[in-house]
Coordinates of C-alpha atoms in Angstrom, one line a residue:
X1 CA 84.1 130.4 64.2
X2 CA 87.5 129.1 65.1
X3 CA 87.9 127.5 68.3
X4 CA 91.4 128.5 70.0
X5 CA 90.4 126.4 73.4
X6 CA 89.8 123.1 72.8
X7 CA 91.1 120.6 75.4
X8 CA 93.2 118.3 74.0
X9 CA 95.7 115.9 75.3
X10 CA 94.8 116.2 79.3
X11 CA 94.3 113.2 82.0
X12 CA 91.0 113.2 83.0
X13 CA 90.2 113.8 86.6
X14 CA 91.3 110.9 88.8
X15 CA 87.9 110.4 90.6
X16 CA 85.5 108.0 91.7
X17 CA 88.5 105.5 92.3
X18 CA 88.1 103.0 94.9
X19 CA 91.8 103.5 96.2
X20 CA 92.5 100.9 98.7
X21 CA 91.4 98.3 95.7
X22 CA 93.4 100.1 92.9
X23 CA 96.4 99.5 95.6
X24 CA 97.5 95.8 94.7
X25 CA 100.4 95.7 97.5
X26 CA 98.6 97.1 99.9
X27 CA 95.2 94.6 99.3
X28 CA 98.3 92.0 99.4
X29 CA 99.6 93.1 102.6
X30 CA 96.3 93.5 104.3
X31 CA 95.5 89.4 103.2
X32 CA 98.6 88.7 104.5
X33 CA 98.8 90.5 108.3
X34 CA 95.5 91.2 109.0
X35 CA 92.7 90.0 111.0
X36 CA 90.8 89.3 108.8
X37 CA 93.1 86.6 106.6
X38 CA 93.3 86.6 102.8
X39 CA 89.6 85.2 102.4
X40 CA 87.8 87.6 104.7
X41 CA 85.5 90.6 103.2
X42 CA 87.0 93.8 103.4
X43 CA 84.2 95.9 102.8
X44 CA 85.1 98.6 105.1
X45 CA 88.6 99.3 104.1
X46 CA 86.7 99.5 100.2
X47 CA 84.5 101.8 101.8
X48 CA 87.3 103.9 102.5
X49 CA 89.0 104.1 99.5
X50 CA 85.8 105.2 97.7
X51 CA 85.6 107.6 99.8
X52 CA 88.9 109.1 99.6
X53 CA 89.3 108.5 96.0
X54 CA 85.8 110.5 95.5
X55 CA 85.4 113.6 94.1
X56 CA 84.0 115.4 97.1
X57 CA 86.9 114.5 99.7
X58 CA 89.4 115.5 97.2
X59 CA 87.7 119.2 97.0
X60 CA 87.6 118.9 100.5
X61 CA 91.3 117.9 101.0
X62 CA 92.3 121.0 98.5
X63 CA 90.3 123.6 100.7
X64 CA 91.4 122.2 104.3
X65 CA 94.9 123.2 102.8
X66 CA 93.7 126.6 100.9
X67 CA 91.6 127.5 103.6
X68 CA 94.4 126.9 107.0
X69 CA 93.3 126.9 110.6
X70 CA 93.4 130.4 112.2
X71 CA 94.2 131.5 115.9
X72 CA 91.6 133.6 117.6
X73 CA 93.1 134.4 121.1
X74 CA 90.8 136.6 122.4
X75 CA 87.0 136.6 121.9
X76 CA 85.1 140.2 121.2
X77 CA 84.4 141.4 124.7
X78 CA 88.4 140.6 125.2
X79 CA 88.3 137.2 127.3
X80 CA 90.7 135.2 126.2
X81 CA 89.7 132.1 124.3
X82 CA 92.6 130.4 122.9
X83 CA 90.8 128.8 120.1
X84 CA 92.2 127.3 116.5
X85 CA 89.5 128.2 113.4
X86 CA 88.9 125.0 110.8
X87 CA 87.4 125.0 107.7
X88 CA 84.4 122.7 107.6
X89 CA 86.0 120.6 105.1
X90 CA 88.8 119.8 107.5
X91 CA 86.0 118.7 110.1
X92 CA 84.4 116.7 107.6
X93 CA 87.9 114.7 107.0
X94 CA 88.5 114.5 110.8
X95 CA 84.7 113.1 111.2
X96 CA 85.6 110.3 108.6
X97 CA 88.8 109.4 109.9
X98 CA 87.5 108.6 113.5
X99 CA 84.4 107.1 112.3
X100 CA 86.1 104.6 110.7
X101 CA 88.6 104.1 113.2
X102 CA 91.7 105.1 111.9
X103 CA 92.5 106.4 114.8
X104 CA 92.2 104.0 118.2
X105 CA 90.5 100.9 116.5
X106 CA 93.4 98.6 117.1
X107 CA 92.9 99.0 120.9
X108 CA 88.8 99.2 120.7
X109 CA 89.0 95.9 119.0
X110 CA 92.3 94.2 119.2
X111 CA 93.2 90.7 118.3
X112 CA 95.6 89.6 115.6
X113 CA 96.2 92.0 112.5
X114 CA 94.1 94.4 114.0
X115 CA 97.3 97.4 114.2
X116 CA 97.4 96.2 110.7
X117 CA 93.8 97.4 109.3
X118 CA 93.6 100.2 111.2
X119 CA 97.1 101.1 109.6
X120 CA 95.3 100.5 106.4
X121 CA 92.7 102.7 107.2
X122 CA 95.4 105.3 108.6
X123 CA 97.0 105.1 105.5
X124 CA 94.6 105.5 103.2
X125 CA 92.6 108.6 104.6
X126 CA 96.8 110.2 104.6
X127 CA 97.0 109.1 101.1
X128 CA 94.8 112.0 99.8
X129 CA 94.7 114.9 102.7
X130 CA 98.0 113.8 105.4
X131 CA 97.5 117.2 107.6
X132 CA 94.5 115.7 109.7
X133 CA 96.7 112.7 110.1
X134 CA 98.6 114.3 112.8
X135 CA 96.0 114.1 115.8
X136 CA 94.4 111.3 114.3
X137 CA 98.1 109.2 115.0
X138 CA 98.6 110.6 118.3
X139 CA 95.4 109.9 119.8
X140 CA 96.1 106.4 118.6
X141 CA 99.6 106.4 120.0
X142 CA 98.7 107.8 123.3
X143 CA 96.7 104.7 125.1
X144 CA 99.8 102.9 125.8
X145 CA 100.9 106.1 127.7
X146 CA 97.4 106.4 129.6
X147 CA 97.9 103.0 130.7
X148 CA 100.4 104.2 133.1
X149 CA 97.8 107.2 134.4
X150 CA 96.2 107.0 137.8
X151 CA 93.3 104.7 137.3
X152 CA 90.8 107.8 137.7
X153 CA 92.4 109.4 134.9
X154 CA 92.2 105.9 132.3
X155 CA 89.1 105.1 133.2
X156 CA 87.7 108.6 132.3
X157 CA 89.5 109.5 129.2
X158 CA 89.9 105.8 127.8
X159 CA 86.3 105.5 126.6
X160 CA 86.5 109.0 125.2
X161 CA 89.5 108.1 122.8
X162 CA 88.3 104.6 121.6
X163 CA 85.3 106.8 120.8
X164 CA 84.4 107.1 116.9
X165 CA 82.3 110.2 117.5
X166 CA 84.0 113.6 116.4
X167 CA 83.3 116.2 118.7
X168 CA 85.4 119.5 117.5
X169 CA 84.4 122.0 120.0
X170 CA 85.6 122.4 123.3
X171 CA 83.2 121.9 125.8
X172 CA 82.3 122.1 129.7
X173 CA 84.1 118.5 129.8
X174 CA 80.5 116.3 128.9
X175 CA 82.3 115.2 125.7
X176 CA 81.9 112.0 124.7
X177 CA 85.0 111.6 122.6
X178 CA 88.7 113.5 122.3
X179 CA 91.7 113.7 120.3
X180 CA 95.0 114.1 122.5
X181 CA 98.1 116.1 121.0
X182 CA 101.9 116.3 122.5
X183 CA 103.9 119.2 123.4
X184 CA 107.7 118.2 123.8
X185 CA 110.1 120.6 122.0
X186 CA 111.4 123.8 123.5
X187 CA 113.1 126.7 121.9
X188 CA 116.3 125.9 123.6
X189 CA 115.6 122.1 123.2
X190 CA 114.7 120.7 120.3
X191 CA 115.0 116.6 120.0
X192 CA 117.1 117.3 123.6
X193 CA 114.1 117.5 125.1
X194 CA 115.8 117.0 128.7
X195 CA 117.2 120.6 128.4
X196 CA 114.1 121.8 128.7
X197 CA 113.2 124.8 131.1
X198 CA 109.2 124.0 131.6
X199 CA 108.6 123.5 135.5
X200 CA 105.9 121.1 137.2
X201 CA 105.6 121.8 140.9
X202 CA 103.2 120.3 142.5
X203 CA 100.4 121.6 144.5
X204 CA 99.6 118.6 147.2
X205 CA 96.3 118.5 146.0
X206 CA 96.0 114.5 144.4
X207 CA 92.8 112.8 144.0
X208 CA 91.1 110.5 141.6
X209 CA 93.5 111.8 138.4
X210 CA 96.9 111.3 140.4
X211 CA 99.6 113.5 141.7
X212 CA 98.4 117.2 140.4
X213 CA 101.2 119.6 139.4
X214 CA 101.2 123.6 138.2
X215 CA 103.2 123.8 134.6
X216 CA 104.9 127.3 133.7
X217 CA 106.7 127.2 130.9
X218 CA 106.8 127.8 126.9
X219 CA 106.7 125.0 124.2
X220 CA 108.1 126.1 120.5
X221 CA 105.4 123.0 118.9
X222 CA 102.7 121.7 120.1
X223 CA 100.9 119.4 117.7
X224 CA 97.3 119.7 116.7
X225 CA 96.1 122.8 119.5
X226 CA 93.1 122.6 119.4
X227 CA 93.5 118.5 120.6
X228 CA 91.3 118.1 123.8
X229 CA 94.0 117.3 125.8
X230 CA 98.1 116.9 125.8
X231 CA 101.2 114.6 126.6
X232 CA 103.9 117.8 128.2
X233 CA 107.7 117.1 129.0
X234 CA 108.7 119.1 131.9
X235 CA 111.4 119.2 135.0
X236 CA 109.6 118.0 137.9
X237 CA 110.8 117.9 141.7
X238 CA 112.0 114.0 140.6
X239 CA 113.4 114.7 137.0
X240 CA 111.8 115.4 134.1
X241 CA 108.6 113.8 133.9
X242 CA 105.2 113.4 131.8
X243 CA 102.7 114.7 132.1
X244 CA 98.9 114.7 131.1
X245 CA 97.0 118.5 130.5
X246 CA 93.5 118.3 129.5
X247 CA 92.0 121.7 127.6
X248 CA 88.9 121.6 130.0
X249 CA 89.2 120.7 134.0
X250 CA 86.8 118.4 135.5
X251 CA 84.9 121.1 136.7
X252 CA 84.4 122.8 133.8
X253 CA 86.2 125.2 133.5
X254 CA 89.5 126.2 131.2
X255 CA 92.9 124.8 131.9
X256 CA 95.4 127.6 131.3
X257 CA 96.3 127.0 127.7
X258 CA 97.8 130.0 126.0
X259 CA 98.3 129.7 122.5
X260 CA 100.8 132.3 121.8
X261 CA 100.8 131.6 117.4
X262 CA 100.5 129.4 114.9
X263 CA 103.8 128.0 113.0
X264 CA 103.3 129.6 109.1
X265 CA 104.7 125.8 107.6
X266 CA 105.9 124.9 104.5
X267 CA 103.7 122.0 104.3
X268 CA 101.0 120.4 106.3
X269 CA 99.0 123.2 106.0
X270 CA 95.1 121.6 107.1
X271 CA 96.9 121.0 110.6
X272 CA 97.7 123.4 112.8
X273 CA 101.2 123.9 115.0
X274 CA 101.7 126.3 117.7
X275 CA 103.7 127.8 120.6
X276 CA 102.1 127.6 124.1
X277 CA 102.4 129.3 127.1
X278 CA 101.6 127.5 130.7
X279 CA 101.5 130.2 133.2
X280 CA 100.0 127.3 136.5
X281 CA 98.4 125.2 133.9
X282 CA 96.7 122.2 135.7
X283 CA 99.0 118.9 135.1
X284 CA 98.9 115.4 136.1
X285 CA 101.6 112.9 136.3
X286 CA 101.6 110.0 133.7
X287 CA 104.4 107.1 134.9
X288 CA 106.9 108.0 137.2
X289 CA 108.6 111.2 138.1
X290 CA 111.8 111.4 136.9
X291 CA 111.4 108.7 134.1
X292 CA 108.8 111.4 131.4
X293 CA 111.1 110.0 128.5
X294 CA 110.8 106.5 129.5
X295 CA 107.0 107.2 129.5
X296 CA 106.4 109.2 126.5
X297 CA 108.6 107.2 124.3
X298 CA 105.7 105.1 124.4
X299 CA 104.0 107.3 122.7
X300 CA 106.7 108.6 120.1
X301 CA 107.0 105.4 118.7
X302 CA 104.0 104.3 117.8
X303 CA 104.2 107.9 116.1
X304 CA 107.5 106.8 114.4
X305 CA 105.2 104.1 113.2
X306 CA 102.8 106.2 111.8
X307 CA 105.7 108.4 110.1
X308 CA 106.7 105.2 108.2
X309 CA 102.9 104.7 107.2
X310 CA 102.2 108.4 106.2
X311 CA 105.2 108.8 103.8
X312 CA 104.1 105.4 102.1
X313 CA 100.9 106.9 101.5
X314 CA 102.2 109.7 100.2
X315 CA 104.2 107.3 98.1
X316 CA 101.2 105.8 96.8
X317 CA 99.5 109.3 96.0
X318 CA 102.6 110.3 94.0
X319 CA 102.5 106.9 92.0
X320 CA 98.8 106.6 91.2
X321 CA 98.9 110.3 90.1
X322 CA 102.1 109.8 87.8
X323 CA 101.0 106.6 86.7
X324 CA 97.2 108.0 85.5
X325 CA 98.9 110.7 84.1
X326 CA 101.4 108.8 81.7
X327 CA 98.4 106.4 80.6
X328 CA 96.4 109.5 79.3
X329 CA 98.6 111.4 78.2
X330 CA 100.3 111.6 74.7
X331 CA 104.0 113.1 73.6
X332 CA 105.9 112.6 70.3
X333 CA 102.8 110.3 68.8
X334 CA 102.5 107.9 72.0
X335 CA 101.3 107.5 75.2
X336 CA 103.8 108.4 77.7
X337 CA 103.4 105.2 79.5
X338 CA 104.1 103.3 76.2
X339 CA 107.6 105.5 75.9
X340 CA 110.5 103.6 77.9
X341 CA 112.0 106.3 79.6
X342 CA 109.1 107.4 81.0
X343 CA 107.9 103.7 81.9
X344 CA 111.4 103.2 83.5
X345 CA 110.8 106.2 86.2
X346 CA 106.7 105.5 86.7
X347 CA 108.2 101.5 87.7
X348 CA 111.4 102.9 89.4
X349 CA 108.7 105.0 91.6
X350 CA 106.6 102.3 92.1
X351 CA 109.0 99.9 93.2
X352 CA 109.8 102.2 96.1
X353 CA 106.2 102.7 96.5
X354 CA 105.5 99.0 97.1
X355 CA 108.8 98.6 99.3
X356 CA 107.6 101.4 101.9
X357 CA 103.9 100.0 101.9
X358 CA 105.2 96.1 102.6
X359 CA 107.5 97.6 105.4
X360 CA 104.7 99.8 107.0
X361 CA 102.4 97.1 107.1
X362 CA 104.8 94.5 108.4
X363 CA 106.0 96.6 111.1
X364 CA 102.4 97.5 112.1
X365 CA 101.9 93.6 112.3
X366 CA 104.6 93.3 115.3
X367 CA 102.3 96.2 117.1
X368 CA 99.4 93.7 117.7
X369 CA 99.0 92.9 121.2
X370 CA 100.1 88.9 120.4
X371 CA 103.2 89.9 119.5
X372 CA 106.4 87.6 120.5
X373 CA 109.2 88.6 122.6
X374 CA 111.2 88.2 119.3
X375 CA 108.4 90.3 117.6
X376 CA 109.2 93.0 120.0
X377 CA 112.8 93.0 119.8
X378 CA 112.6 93.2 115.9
X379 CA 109.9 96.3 115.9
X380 CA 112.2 98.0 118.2
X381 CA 115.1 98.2 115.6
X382 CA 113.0 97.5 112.3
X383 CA 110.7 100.6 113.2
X384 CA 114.1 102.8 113.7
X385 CA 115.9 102.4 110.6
X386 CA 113.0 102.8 108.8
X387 CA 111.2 105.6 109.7
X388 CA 115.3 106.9 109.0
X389 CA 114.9 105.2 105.5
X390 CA 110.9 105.6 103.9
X391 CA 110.8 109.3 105.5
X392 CA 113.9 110.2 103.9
X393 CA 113.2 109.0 100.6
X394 CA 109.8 110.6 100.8
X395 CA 110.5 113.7 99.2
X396 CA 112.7 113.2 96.8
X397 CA 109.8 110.8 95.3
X398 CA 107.4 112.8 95.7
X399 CA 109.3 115.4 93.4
X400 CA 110.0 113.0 90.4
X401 CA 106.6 111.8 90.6
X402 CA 105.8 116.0 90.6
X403 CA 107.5 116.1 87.4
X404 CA 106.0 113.3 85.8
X405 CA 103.0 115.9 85.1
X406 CA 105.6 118.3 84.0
X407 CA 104.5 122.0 84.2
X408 CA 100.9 120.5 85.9
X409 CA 102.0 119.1 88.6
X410 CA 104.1 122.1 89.4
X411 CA 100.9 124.0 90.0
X412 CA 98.7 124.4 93.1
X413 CA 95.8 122.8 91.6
X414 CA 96.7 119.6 90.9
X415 CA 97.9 117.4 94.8
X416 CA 101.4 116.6 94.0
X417 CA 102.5 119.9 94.8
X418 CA 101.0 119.8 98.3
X419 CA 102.3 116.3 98.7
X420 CA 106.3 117.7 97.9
X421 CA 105.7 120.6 100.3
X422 CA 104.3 117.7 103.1
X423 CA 106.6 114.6 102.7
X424 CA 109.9 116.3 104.6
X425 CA 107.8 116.7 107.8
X426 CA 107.5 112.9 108.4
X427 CA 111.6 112.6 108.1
X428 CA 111.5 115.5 110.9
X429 CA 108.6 114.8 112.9
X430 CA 109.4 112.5 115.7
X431 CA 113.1 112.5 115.3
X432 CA 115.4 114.0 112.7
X433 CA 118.0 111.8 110.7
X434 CA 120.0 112.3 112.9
X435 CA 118.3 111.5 116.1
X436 CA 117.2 108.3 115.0
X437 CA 120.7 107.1 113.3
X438 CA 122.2 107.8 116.8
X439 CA 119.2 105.9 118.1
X440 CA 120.1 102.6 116.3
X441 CA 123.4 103.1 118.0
X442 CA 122.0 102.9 121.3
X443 CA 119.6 100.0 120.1
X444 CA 123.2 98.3 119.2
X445 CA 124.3 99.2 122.9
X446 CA 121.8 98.3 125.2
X447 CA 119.7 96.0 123.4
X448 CA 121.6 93.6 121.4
X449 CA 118.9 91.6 121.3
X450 CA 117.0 93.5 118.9
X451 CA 119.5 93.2 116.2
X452 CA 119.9 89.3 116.6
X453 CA 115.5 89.9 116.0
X454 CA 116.3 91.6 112.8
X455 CA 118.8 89.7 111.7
X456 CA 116.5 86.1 112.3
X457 CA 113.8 88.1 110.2
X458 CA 115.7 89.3 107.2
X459 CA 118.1 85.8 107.2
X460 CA 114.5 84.5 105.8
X461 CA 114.8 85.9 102.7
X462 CA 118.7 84.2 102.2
X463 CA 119.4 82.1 99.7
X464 CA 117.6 83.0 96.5
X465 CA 119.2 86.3 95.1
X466 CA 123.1 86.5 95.3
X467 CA 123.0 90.7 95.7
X468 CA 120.4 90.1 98.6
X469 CA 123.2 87.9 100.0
X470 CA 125.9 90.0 99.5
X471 CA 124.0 93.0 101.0
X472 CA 122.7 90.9 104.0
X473 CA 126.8 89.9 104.8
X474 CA 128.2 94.2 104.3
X475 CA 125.1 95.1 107.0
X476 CA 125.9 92.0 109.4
X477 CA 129.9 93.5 108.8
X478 CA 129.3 96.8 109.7
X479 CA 127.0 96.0 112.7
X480 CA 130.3 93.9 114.5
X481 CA 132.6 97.1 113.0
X482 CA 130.4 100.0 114.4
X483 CA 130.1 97.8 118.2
X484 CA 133.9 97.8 118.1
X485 CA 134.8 100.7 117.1
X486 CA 133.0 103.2 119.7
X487 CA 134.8 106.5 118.4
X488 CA 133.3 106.2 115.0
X489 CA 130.0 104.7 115.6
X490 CA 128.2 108.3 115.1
X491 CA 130.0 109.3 111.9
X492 CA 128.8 105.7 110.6
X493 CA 125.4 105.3 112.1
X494 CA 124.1 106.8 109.1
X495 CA 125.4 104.4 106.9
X496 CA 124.2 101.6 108.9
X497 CA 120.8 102.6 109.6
X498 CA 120.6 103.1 105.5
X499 CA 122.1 99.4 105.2
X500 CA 119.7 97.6 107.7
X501 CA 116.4 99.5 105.9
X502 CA 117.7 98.7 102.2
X503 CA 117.6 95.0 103.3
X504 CA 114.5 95.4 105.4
X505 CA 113.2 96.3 102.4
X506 CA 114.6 93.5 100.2
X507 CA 113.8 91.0 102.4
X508 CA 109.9 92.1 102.4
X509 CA 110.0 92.1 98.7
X510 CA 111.8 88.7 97.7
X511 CA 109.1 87.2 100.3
X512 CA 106.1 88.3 99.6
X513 CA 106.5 90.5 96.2
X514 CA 106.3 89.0 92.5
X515 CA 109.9 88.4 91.0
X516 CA 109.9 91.2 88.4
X517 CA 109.6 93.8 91.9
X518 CA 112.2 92.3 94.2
X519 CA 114.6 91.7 91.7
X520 CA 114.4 95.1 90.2
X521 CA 114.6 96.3 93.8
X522 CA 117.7 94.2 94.3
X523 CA 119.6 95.4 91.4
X524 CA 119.0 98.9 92.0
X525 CA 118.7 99.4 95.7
X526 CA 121.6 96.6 96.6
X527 CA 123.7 96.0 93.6
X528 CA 124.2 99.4 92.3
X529 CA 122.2 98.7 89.1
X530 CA 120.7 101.6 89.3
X531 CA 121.7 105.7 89.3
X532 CA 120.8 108.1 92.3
X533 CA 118.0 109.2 90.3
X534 CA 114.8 107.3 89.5
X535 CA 114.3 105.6 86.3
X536 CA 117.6 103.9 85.4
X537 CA 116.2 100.6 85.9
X538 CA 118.5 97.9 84.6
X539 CA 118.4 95.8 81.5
X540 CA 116.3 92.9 81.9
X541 CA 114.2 94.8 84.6
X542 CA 109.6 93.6 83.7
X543 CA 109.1 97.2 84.1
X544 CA 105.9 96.7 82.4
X545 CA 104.8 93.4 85.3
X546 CA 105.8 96.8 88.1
X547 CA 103.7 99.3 86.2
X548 CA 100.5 96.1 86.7
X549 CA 101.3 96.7 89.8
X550 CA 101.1 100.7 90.1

């Protein structure tokens, strides 16, 4: 009998990898910033990676995104409930993320490097399923803000978010852990979030917790609903102000937490995103009245953080998936990997791959609690321009990367399909393009300090590569033109921000990168060796030294 199914010609499944060690510039970068130093056993961060690059959490990532959270509002006997559905898988992922501290361990056990494993750990468990990645970076970015809560309210919920238990069900309020969400945009809002129509009046009533207010009001997202408690924007007596609204009172009892529907989203299907309604929802005030940006910015940018971290991940998923692909895989009697226009794309990707995870993990570096004055100043512009930069260029790698597997990777089952639909949300989330362009203007404005930072940082790298050079000069240029020239600033802060990330970028590689990757990056990214698409590496360019790497 004649066989007409034999299967020829395919990759085999990319399982039982070990992915943080199969990730050379991210092993690098950990050496290099974190706590442990480059001689210290990494054990745990190895653990992870087996465990993401097994078998059973990839099934489970696939069916936490084929099998969505669902709303269930009411309960049978008609009480209302306000409850979000998971798939066990999606538990299983949150349960491993928190138990290895990718959420709050850099403020469990802080010291030097310590923001830089747990973004290694962050980054790796958003590598292979990003949707659970969303409470698991706000409850990390939300103990700065707590910090500034009535001592009553710290001291009770602190313990419960450096927790590495996973509790998933709402309880009477004896949890030992909880995840904390934010709810900030408005239907009439957006990114201007002090437009918003959500009233806090307060009821007199303060105790242990702080000043207690009454929230009515609607919210068009709020991240991760079924989050034990939330950061809320609204327009307090004072001004607007934040505020902190936990799911379950202290006696009890259920805050008033209406969950009106679930956003149907391209991407980023495993987490759930919803509109609220607070009809006298129980609040209290975090920081100041009047000053709820002020305060919650805390928050957002240690989320802008994560953005930057997430789309490198994503990155990475997109080139280790190409690059297995291309070694296995045969066309016109050759590997693909062994044909030079394919090599030229697989590098091209991974060069940008590399770049995102050395900016990631440096910026997560100036996050540790020793951080200078100067290290502050340069994280305050550095972690603008590139969550503008990494998130943007997210999805347009993910794509090329997508059709690297040709008609394969345009299908649902294998992940570079659900990585295209999920890499625009990081360029959204946490501020548009936009938003955070106009943001380095007002950086430029008010805190000029924070570009001499950058500039010190980046000057580093001077001297060795002419483009580099040149590159450094056209941003330093543009940064006197722009403060000059007030009138244009906003139809130029794009280019700017672009400018400042590109040598960001450079500067990371030509430091800490082999030659063949930062001079690659140089004569594509900065000298205009290169095309707008990937793969037009230039002559000369060790794309084979790059694909080592990848």
């Amino acid at each position: 009998m004649t066989s007409t199914h034999e299967i020829l010609n395919q990759a085999p499944p990319r399982e039982g990898v070990d992915e943080y060690a199969a990730n050379v510039p991210l092993v690098e970068a950990v050496a290099r910033w974190g706590r442990r130093g480059p001689d210290a056993a990494t054990g745990d961060l190895h653990a992870i990676g087996s465990l993401v690059g097994s078998a059973a959490f990839q099934r489970d990532a696939e069916r936490a995104n084929t099998q969505p959270p669902v709303l269930r509002t009411h309960d049978r006997w008609g009480r209302r409930v306000d409850e979000v559905e998971y798939d066990d898988a999606y538990h299983r992922i949150m349960a491993a993320a928190v138990d290895a501290g990718a959420h709050t361990s850099a403020w469990a056990d802080p010291g030097p490097g310590a923001s830089v494993d747990r973004a290694a750990a962050f980054f790796l468990f958003a590598q292979v399923e990003p949707g659970h990645s969303c409470p698991v970076s706000m409850t990390h970015a939300v103990v700065p803000v707590l910090e500034l809560a009535a001592s009553g309210l710290r001291d009770g919920w602190m313990p419960r978010l450096l927790s590495r238990e996973y509790e998933p069900d709402l309880g009477g309020g004896a949890e030992r852990s909880a995840l904390v969400g934010m709810a900030m945009t408005e239907k009439q809002g957006g990114s201007d979030v002090r437009a918003n129509t959500t009233r806090a009046e307060p009821t007199g009533a303060d105790g242990p917790w702080g000043r207690e207010f009454r929230l009515t009001g609607h919210k068009w997202f709020c991240s991760a609903p079924m989050s034990d408690a939330f950061l809320v924007l609204a327009q307090a007596p004072g001004g607007l102000s934040c505020f902190f609204v936990p799911r379950v009172l202290p006696d009890g009892t259920r805050n008033v937490f209406r969950i009106q529907r679930l956003k149907d989203k391209l991407g980023n299907r495993s987490n759930a995103s919803s509109e609220v309604e607070f009809d006298g929802t129980a609040a209290w005030l975090v920081g100041e009245e009047g000053r709820g940006v002020a305060t919650i910015v805390q928050m957002v940018t240690r989320t802008r953080l994560d953005c930057v971290i997430g789309t490198a991940a994503g990155m990475r998923q997109s080139v280790a998936e190409a690059a297995w692909h291309v070694r296995h895989r045969s066309a016109f009697g050759a590997l693909l990997v062994d044909q030079p226009a394919m090599a030229a794309v697989v590098a091209d990707l991974a060069l940008e791959s590399e770049a995102a995870t050395l900016t990631a993990m440096r910026l997560a570096r100036a996050y540790d609690d020793d951080a200078s004055g100067a290290e502050v100043a340069f994280r305050r512009l550095a972690t603008a321009v590139s969550k503008y930069w990494v998130c943007k260029r997210g999805p347009g790698h993910a794509y090329e990367a997508l059709e690297c597997l040709g008609g394969n990777g345009y299908t649902e089952a294998f992940p570079l399909a659900r990585r295209y639909r999920e890499q625009p949300l990081l360029a959204i989330w946490e501020g548009s393009g936009n938003v955070i362009a106009l943001d380095v203007l007002r950086v430029l404005a008010r805190e000029p300090e924070a570009f001499e930072a950058f500039f010190d940082f980046v000057g580093v790298a001077g001297g060795g590569h002419a483009g580099f050079d040149l590159a450094l000069a056209e941003a330093r240029s543009v940064v006197h033109e722009v403060s000059r020239d007030a009138a244009a600033a906003a139809s130029r802060a794009r280019e700017l921000t672009e400018r400042l990330a590109l040598v960001l970028q450079a500067a990371l590689l030509i430091e800490h990168s082999p030659g063949a990757v930062a001079d690659a990056f140089v004569r594509t990214r900065l000298e205009g060796g290169g095309g707008m698409l990937y793969g037009t590496v230039p002559p000369g360019a060790d794309t084979a030294a790059i694909l080592a790497r990848a």
